[in-house]
Coordinates of C-alpha atoms and ligand atoms in Angstrom, one line a residue:
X31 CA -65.4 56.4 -81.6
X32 CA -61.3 57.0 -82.4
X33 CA -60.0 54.1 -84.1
X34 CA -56.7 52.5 -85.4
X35 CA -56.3 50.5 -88.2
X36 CA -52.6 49.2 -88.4
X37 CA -52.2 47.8 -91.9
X38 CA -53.5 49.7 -94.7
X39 CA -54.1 47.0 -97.6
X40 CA -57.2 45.3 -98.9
X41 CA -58.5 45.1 -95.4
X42 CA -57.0 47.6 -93.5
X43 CA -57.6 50.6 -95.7
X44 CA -61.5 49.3 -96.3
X45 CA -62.1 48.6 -93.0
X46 CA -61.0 52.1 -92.0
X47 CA -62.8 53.7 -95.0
X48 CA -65.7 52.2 -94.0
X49 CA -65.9 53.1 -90.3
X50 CA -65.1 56.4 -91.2
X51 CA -67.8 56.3 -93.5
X52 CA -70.3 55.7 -90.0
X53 CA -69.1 58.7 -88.7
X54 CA -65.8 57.4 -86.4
X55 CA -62.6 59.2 -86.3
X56 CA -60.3 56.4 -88.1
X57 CA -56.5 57.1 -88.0
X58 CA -54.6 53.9 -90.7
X59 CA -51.2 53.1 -90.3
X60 CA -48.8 51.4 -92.5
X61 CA -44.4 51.3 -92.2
X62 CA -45.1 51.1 -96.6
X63 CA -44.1 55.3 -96.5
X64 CA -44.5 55.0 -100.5
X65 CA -48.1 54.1 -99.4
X66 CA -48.8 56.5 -96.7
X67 CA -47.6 59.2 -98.6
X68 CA -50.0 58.0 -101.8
X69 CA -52.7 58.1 -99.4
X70 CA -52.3 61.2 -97.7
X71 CA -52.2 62.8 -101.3
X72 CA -55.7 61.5 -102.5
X73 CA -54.1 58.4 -104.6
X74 CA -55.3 54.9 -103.8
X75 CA -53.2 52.8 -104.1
X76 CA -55.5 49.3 -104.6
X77 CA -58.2 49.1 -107.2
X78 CA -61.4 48.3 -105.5
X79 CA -65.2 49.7 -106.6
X80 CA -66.0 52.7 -104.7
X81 CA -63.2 52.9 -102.1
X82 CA -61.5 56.1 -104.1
X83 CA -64.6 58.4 -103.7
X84 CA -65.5 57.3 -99.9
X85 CA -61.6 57.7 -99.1
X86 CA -61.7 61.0 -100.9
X87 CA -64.7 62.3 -98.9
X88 CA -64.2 60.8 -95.1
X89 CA -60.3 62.5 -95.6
X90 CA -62.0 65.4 -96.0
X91 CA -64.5 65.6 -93.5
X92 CA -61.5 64.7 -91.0
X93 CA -62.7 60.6 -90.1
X94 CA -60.0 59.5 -91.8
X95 CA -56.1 60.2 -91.2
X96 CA -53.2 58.4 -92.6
X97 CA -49.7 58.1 -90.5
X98 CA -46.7 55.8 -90.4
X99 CA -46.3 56.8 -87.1
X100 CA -48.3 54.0 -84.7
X101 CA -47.9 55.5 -81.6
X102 CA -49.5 58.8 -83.0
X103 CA -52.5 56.7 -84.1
X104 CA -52.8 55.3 -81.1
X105 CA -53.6 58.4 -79.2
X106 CA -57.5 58.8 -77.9
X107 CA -57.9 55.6 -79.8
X108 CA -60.3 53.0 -78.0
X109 CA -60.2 50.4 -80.0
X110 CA -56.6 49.7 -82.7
X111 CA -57.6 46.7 -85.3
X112 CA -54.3 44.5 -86.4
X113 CA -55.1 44.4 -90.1
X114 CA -51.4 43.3 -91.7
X115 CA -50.5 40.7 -93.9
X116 CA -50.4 36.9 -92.7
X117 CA -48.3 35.7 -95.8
X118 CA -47.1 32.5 -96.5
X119 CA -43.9 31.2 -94.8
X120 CA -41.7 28.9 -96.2
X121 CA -43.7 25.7 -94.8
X122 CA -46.9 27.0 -95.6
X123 CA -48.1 28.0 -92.0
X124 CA -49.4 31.4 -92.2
X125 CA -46.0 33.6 -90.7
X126 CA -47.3 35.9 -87.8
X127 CA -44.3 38.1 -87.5
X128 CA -45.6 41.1 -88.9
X129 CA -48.7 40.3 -86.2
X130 CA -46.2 40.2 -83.7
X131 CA -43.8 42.8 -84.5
X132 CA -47.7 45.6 -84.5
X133 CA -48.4 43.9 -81.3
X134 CA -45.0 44.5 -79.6
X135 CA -45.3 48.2 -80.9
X136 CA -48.8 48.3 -79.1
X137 CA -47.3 47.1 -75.7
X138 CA -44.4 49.9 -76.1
X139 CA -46.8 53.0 -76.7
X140 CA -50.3 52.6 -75.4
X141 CA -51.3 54.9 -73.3
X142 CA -54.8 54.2 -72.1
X143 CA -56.9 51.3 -72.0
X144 CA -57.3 49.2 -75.7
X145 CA -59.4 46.8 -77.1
X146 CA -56.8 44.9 -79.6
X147 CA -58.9 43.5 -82.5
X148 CA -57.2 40.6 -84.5
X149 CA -58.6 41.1 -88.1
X150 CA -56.1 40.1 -89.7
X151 CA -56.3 35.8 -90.5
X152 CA -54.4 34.1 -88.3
X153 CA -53.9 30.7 -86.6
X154 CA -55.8 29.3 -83.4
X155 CA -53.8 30.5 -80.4
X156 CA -52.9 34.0 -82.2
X157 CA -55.1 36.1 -79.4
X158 CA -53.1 34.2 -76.8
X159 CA -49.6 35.1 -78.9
X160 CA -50.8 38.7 -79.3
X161 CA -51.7 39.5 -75.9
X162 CA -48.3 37.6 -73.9
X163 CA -46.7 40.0 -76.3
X164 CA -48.3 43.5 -75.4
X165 CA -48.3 42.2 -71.6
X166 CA -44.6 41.6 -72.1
X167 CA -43.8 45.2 -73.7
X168 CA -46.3 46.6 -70.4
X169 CA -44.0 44.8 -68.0
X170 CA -41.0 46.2 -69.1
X171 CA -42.8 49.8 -68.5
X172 CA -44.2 48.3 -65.4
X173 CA -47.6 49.6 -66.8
X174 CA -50.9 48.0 -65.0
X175 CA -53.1 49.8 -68.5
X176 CA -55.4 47.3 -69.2
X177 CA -56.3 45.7 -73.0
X178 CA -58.6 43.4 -74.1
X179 CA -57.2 41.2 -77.2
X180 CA -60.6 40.7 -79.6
X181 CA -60.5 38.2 -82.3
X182 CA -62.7 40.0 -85.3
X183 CA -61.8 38.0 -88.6
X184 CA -62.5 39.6 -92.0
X185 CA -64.8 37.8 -94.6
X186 CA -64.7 41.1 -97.6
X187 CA -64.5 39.6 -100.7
X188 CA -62.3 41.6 -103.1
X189 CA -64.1 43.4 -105.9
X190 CA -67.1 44.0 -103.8
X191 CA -65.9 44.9 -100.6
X192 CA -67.1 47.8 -99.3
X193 CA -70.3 46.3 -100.6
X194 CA -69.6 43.5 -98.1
X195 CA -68.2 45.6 -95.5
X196 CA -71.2 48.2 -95.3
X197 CA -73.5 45.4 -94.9
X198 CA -72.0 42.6 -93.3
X199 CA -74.2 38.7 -93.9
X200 CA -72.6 38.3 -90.2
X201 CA -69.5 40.0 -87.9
X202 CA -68.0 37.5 -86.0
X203 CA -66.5 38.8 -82.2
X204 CA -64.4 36.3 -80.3
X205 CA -63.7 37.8 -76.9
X206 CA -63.6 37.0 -73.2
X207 CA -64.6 40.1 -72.0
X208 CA -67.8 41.9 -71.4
X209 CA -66.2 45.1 -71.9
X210 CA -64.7 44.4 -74.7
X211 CA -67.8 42.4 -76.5
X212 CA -69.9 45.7 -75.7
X213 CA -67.7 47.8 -77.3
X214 CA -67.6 45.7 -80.3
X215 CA -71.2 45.9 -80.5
X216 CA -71.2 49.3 -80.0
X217 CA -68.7 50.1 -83.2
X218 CA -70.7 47.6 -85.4
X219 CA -74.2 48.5 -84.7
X220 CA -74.7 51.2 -87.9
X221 CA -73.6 48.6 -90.0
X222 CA -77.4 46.8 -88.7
X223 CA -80.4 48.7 -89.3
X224 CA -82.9 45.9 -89.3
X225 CA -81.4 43.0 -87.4
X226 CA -78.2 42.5 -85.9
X227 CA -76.1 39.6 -87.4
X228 CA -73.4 39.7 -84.5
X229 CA -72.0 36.2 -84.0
X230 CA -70.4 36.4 -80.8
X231 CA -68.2 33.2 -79.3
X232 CA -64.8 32.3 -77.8
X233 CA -61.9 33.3 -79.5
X234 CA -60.8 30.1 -80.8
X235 CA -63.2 29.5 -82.2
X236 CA -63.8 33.0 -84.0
X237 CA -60.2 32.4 -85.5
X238 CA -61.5 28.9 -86.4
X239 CA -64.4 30.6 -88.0
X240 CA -62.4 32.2 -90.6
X241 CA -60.7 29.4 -91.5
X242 CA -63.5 27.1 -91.6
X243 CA -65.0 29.6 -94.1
X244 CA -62.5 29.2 -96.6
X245 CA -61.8 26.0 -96.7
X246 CA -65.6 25.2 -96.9
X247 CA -65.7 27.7 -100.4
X248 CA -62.1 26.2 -101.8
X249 CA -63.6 22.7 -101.0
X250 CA -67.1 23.2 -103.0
X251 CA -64.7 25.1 -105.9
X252 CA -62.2 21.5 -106.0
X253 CA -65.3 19.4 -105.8
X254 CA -66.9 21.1 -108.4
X255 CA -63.5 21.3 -110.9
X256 CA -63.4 17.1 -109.9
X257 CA -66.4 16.5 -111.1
X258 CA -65.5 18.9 -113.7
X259 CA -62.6 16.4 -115.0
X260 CA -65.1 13.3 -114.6
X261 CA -67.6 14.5 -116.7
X262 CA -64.8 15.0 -119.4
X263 CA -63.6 11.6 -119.0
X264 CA -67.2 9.9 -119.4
X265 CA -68.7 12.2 -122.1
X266 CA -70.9 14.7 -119.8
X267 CA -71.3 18.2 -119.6
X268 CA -70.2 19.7 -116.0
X269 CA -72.1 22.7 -116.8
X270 CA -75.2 21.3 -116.9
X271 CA -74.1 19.1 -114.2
X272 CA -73.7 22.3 -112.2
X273 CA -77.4 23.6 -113.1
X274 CA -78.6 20.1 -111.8
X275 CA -77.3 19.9 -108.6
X276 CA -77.1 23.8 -107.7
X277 CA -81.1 23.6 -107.7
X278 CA -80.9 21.3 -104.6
X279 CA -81.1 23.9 -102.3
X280 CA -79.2 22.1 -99.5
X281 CA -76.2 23.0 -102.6
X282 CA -77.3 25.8 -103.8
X283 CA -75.9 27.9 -107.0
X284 CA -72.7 29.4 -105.4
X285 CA -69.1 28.4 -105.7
X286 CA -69.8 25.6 -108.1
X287 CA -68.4 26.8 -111.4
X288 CA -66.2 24.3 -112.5
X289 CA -63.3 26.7 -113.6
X290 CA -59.3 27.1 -113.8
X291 CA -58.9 26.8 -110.0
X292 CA -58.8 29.3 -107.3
X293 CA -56.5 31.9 -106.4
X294 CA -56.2 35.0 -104.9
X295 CA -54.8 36.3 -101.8
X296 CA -56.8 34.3 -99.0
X297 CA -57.9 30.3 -100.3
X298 CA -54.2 29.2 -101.2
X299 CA -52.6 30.5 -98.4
X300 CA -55.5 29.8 -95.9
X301 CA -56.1 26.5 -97.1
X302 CA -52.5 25.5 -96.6
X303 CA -52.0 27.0 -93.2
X304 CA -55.7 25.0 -92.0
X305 CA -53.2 22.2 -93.4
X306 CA -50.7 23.0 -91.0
X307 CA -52.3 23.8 -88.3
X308 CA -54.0 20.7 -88.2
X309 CA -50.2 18.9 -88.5
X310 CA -49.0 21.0 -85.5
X311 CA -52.1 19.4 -83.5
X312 CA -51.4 15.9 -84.4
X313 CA -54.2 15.4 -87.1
X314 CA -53.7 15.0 -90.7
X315 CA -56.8 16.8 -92.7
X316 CA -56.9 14.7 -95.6
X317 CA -60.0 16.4 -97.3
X318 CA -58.1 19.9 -96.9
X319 CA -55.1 18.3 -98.4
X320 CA -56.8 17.2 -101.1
X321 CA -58.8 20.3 -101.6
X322 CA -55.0 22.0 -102.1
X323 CA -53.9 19.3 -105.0
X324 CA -56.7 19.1 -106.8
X325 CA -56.8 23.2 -107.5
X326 CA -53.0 22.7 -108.0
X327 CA -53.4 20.6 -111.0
X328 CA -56.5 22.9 -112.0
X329 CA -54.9 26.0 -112.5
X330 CA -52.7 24.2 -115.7
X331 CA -56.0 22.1 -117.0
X332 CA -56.5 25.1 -119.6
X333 CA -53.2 24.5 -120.5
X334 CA -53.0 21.1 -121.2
X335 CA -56.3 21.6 -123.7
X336 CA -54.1 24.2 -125.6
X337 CA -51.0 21.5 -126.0
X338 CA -53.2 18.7 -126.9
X339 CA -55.1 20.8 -129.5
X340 CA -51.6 22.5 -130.6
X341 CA -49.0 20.1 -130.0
X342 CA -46.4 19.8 -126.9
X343 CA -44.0 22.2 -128.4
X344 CA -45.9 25.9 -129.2
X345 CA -43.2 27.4 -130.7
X346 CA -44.6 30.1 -134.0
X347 CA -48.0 30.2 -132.0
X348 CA -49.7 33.2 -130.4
X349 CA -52.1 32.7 -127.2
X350 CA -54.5 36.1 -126.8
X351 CA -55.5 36.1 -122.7
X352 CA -58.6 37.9 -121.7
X353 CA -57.8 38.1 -118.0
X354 CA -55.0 38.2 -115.5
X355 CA -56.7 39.2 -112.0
X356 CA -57.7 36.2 -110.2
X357 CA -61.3 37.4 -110.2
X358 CA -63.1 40.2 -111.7
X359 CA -63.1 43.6 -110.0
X360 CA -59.7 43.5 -108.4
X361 CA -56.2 44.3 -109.6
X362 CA -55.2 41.4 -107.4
X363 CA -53.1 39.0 -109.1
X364 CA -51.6 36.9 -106.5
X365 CA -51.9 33.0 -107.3
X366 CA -54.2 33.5 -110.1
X367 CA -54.7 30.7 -112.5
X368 CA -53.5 33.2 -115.2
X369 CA -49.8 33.4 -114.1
X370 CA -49.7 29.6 -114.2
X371 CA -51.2 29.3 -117.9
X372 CA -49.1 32.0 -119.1
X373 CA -45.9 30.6 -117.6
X374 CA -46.4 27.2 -119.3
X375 CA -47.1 28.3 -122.5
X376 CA -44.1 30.9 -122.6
X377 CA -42.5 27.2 -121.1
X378 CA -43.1 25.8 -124.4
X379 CA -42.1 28.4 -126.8
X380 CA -45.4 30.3 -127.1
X381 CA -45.9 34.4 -127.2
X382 CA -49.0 36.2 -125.6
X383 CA -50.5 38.6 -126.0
X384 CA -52.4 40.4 -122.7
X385 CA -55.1 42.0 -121.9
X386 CA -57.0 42.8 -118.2
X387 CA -59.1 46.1 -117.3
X388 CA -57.2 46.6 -113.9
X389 CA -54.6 44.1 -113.7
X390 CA -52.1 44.9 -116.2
X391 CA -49.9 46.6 -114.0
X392 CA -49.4 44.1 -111.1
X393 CA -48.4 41.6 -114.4
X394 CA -45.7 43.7 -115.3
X395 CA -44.1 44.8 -112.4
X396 CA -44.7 41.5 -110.2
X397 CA -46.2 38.7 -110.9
X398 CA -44.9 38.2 -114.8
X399 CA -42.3 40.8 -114.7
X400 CA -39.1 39.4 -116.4
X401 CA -41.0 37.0 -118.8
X402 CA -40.0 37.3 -122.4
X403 CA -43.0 36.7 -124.7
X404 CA -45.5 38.4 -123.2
X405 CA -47.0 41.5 -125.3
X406 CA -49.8 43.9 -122.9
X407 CA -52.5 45.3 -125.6
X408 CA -54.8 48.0 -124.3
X409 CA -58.0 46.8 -125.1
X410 CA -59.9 43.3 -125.8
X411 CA -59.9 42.9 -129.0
X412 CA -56.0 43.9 -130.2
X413 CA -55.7 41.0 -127.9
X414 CA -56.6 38.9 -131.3
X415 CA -55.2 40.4 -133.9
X416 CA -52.2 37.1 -134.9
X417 CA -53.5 34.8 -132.2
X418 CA -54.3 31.5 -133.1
X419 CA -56.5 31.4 -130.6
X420 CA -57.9 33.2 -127.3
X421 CA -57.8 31.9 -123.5
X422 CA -60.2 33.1 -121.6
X423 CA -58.9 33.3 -117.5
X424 CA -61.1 35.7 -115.8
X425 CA -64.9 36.6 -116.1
X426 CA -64.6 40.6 -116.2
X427 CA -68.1 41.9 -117.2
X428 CA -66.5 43.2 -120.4
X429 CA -65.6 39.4 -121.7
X430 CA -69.2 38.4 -121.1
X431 CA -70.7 39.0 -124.2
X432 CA -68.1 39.9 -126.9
X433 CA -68.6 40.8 -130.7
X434 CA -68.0 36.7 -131.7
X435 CA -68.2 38.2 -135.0
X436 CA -65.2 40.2 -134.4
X437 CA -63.6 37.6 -132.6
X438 CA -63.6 35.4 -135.7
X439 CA -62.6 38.0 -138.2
X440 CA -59.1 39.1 -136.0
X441 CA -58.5 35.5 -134.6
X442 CA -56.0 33.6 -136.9
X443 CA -58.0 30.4 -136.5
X444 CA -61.8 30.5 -134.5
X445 CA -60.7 29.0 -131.4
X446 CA -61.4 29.7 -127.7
X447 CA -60.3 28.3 -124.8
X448 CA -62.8 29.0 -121.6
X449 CA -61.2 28.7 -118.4
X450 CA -64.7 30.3 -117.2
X451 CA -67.1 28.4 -118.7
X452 CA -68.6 31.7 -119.6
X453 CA -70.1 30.6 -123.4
X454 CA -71.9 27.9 -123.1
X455 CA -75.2 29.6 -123.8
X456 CA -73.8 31.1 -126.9
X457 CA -73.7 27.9 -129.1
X458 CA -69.9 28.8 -130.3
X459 CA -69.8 25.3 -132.5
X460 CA -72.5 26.6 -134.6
X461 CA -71.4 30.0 -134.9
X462 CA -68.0 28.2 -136.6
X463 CA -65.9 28.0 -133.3
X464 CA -63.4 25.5 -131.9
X465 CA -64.7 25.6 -128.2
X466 CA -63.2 24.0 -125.4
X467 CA -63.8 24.5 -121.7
X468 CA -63.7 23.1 -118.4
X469 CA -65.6 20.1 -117.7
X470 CA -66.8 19.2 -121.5
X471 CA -64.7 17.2 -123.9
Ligands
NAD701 N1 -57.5 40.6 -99.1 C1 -58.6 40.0 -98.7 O1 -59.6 39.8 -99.5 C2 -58.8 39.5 -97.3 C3 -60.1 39.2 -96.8 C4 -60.2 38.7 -95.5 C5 -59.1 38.6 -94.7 N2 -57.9 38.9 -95.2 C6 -56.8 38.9 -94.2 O2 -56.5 40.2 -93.8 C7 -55.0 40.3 -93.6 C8 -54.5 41.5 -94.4 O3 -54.7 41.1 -95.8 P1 -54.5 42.2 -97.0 O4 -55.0 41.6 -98.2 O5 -55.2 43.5 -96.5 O6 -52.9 42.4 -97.0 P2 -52.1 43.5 -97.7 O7 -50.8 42.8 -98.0 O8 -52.9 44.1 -98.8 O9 -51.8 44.6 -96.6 C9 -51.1 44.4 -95.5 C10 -50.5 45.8 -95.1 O10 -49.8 45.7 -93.8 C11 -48.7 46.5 -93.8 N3 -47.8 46.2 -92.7 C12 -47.0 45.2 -92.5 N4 -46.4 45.3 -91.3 C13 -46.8 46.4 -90.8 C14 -46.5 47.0 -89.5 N5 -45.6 46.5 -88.6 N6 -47.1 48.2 -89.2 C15 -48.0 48.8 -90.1 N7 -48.3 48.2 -91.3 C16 -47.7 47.0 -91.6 C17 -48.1 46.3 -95.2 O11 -47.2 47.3 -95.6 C18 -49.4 46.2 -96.1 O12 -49.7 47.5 -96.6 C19 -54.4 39.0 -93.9 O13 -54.3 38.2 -92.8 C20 -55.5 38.3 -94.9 O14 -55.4 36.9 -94.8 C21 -57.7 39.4 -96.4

């Protein structure tokens, strides 16, 4: 099949990769010409596992193309997916004008029939939005082409999503078209070589899907950091809390690490705009809500153990941070619990010293750029060298199990603050170590 992907980040340029990868003729489109011009010469310009080597091979076998040029991608194509950012606006609603502005394009320079696929997340009502807008741009030509508009949401996790992507737990359609729904099927059915795990509905309720999803993994992470902060209060262990109840299977294991909060591209902003959209329909969601404040005031709970075991003013000390993505196997820094640790210790006089496998760069040049204070060290362990202690914010494999002998002779004083719970089996106290982490007093 010909495809476009309009949007070439996370999920644009893995979603293309990936259909390529089954054989499709994939044409991605992006108006970033910094990007487009990194990708048409061989350099990616995300860290994910594996998506460099399948680019790498599907550009040259000729599946996969790279363009600013939309209407040039559009040509021959069947089926063009909306994969472009859904960002934050100013109130929190998730702002659909780059949705928009790709759909309006679509209206001025299709040229045969489309299926329009809204993989991007976006609102309840978005189909509706997307397809009065390409009808508009049609009427203007007075063009009768027909388009189906397809709601397809994206659950990839970042870190493992081509993983995810190559074999799906479910794909979700929306669509209210036979036509359309069989040509779905037909693009998706090499990702299913046992059983198919198409979810097909209306499309409300596919975009509801998507945000249902999220909330329901941000709400079992808030619970979970709650509890967290009651077991400290009455003198229990949320760790072992969390082995307790994960064995009920109707809980299970997953998404129940009491931790520093979430972050990440998706939960914040997906979780506030479920807020919203709830608002705009009359109803106030007061779990979501809740969900939202209590992994506000998580993300700075690591820093609060380092000012009570420090003092309120840090001036003359040295923090060493293992971790700035917002989860391992990503360069992805936005909202991660490290930017808001780091900020409040610089806040109160303190200097860092940083270290992440991948995420280095996206600290400097965005998301810490300007702050005094902060020192980036090239590996793990010259992290500690004059740190009074080290802050653990995200569980790369490589902070797993660390030399703790090592740790103790280049640390100024043994301490370790765990935002990741990730030493608990290690018996720190006995090995001479200050320990404090999430959920344990
Ligand atoms: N990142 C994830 O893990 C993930 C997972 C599931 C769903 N989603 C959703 O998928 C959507 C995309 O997310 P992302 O993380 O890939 O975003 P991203 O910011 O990484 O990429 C979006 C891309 O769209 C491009 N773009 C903007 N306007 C354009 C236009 N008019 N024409 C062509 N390109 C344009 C941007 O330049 C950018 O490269 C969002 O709605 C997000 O919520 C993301």
């Amino acid at each position: 099949m010909n495809l476009a992907v309009i949007g070439s980040g996370y999920v644009g340029l893995v979603s293309g990769t990936c259909f390529a990868e089954m054989g499709n003729k994939v044409t991605c489109v992006d108006i970033d010409t910094i990007k487009i011009e990194k990708l048409q010469n061989g350099v990616i310009p995300i860290f994910e596992p594996g998506l460099e080597q399948m680019v790498l091979k599907n550009v040259k076998n000729k599946n996969l193309f790279f363009t600013t040029q939309l209407n040039e991608a559009l040509k021959g194509s069947e089926i063009v997916f909306i994969a472009v950012g859904t960002p934050m606006g100013a109130d929190g609603s998730a702002d659909l004008q780059y949705v928009l502005a790709v759909a309006k394009s679509i209206g001025q320079s299709m040229q045969q029939r489309l299926v329009v696929v809204d993989k991007s997340t976006v609102p309840i009502g978005t189909a509706d939005k997307v397809k009065a807008t390409i009808q508009k741009e049609l009427d203007i030509r007075k063009s009768d082409l027909k388009f189906d508009v397809v709601s397809n949401p994206e659950f990839l996790k970042e870190g493992a999503a081509i993983a995810d992507f190559m074999k799906p737990d479910r794909v979700v359609i929306g669509a209210d078209t036979d036509y359309a729904f069989e040509l779905m099927k037909q693009l998706y059915s090499p990702f299913f070589r046992t059983h198919d795990r198409f979810i097909t509905m209306d499309i409300r309720s596919a975009e509801m899907t998507k945000y249902a999803a999220n909330a329901m993994l941000a709400t079992k992470i808030s619970f979970m950091n709650e509890i967290a902060n009651i077991c400290e209060k009455v003198g229990a262990d949320a760790n072992q809390v969390r082995i307790g109840i994960g064995s009920d299977k109707r809980i299970g294991y997953n998404f129940i690490y009491p931790g520093a909060g979430y972050g990440g591209s998706c939960f914040p902003k997906d979780v506030k705009a479920l807020r919203n959209i709830a608002i705009e329909h009359d109803y106030e969601a007061k779990l979501i809500i809740s969900v939202e404040e209590v992994n506000d005031a998580q993300k700075l709970v690591i820093a609060q153990k380092i000012v009570k075991r420090f003092g309120e003013d840090l001036t003359g000390f040295t923090f060493g941070i293992w971790g700035l993505a917002f989860k391992p196997g990503t360069d992805d820094m936005r909202e991660a619990p490290a930017i808001y640790v780091i900020k409040e210790l610089v806040k109160r006089g303190a200097i860092i010293k940083a270290y992440d496998p991948k995420a280095m760069n996206e600290a400097k040049e965005h998301y810490l750029k300007g702050i005094q204070n902060i020192e980036y060290v090239d590996s793990k362990y010259e992290v500690l060298k004059n740190s009074d202690a080290l802050v653990l914010l995200t569980e790369w494999k490589e902070f797993r199990s660390p030399d703790f002998e090592e740790l103790k002779n280049q640390l100024k004083k043994a301490i370790i603050f765990d935002g990741r719970n990730q030493y608990n089996t290690f018996n720190l106290e006995a090995k001479g170590f200050e320990y404090y982490q999430i959920g344990k007093q």
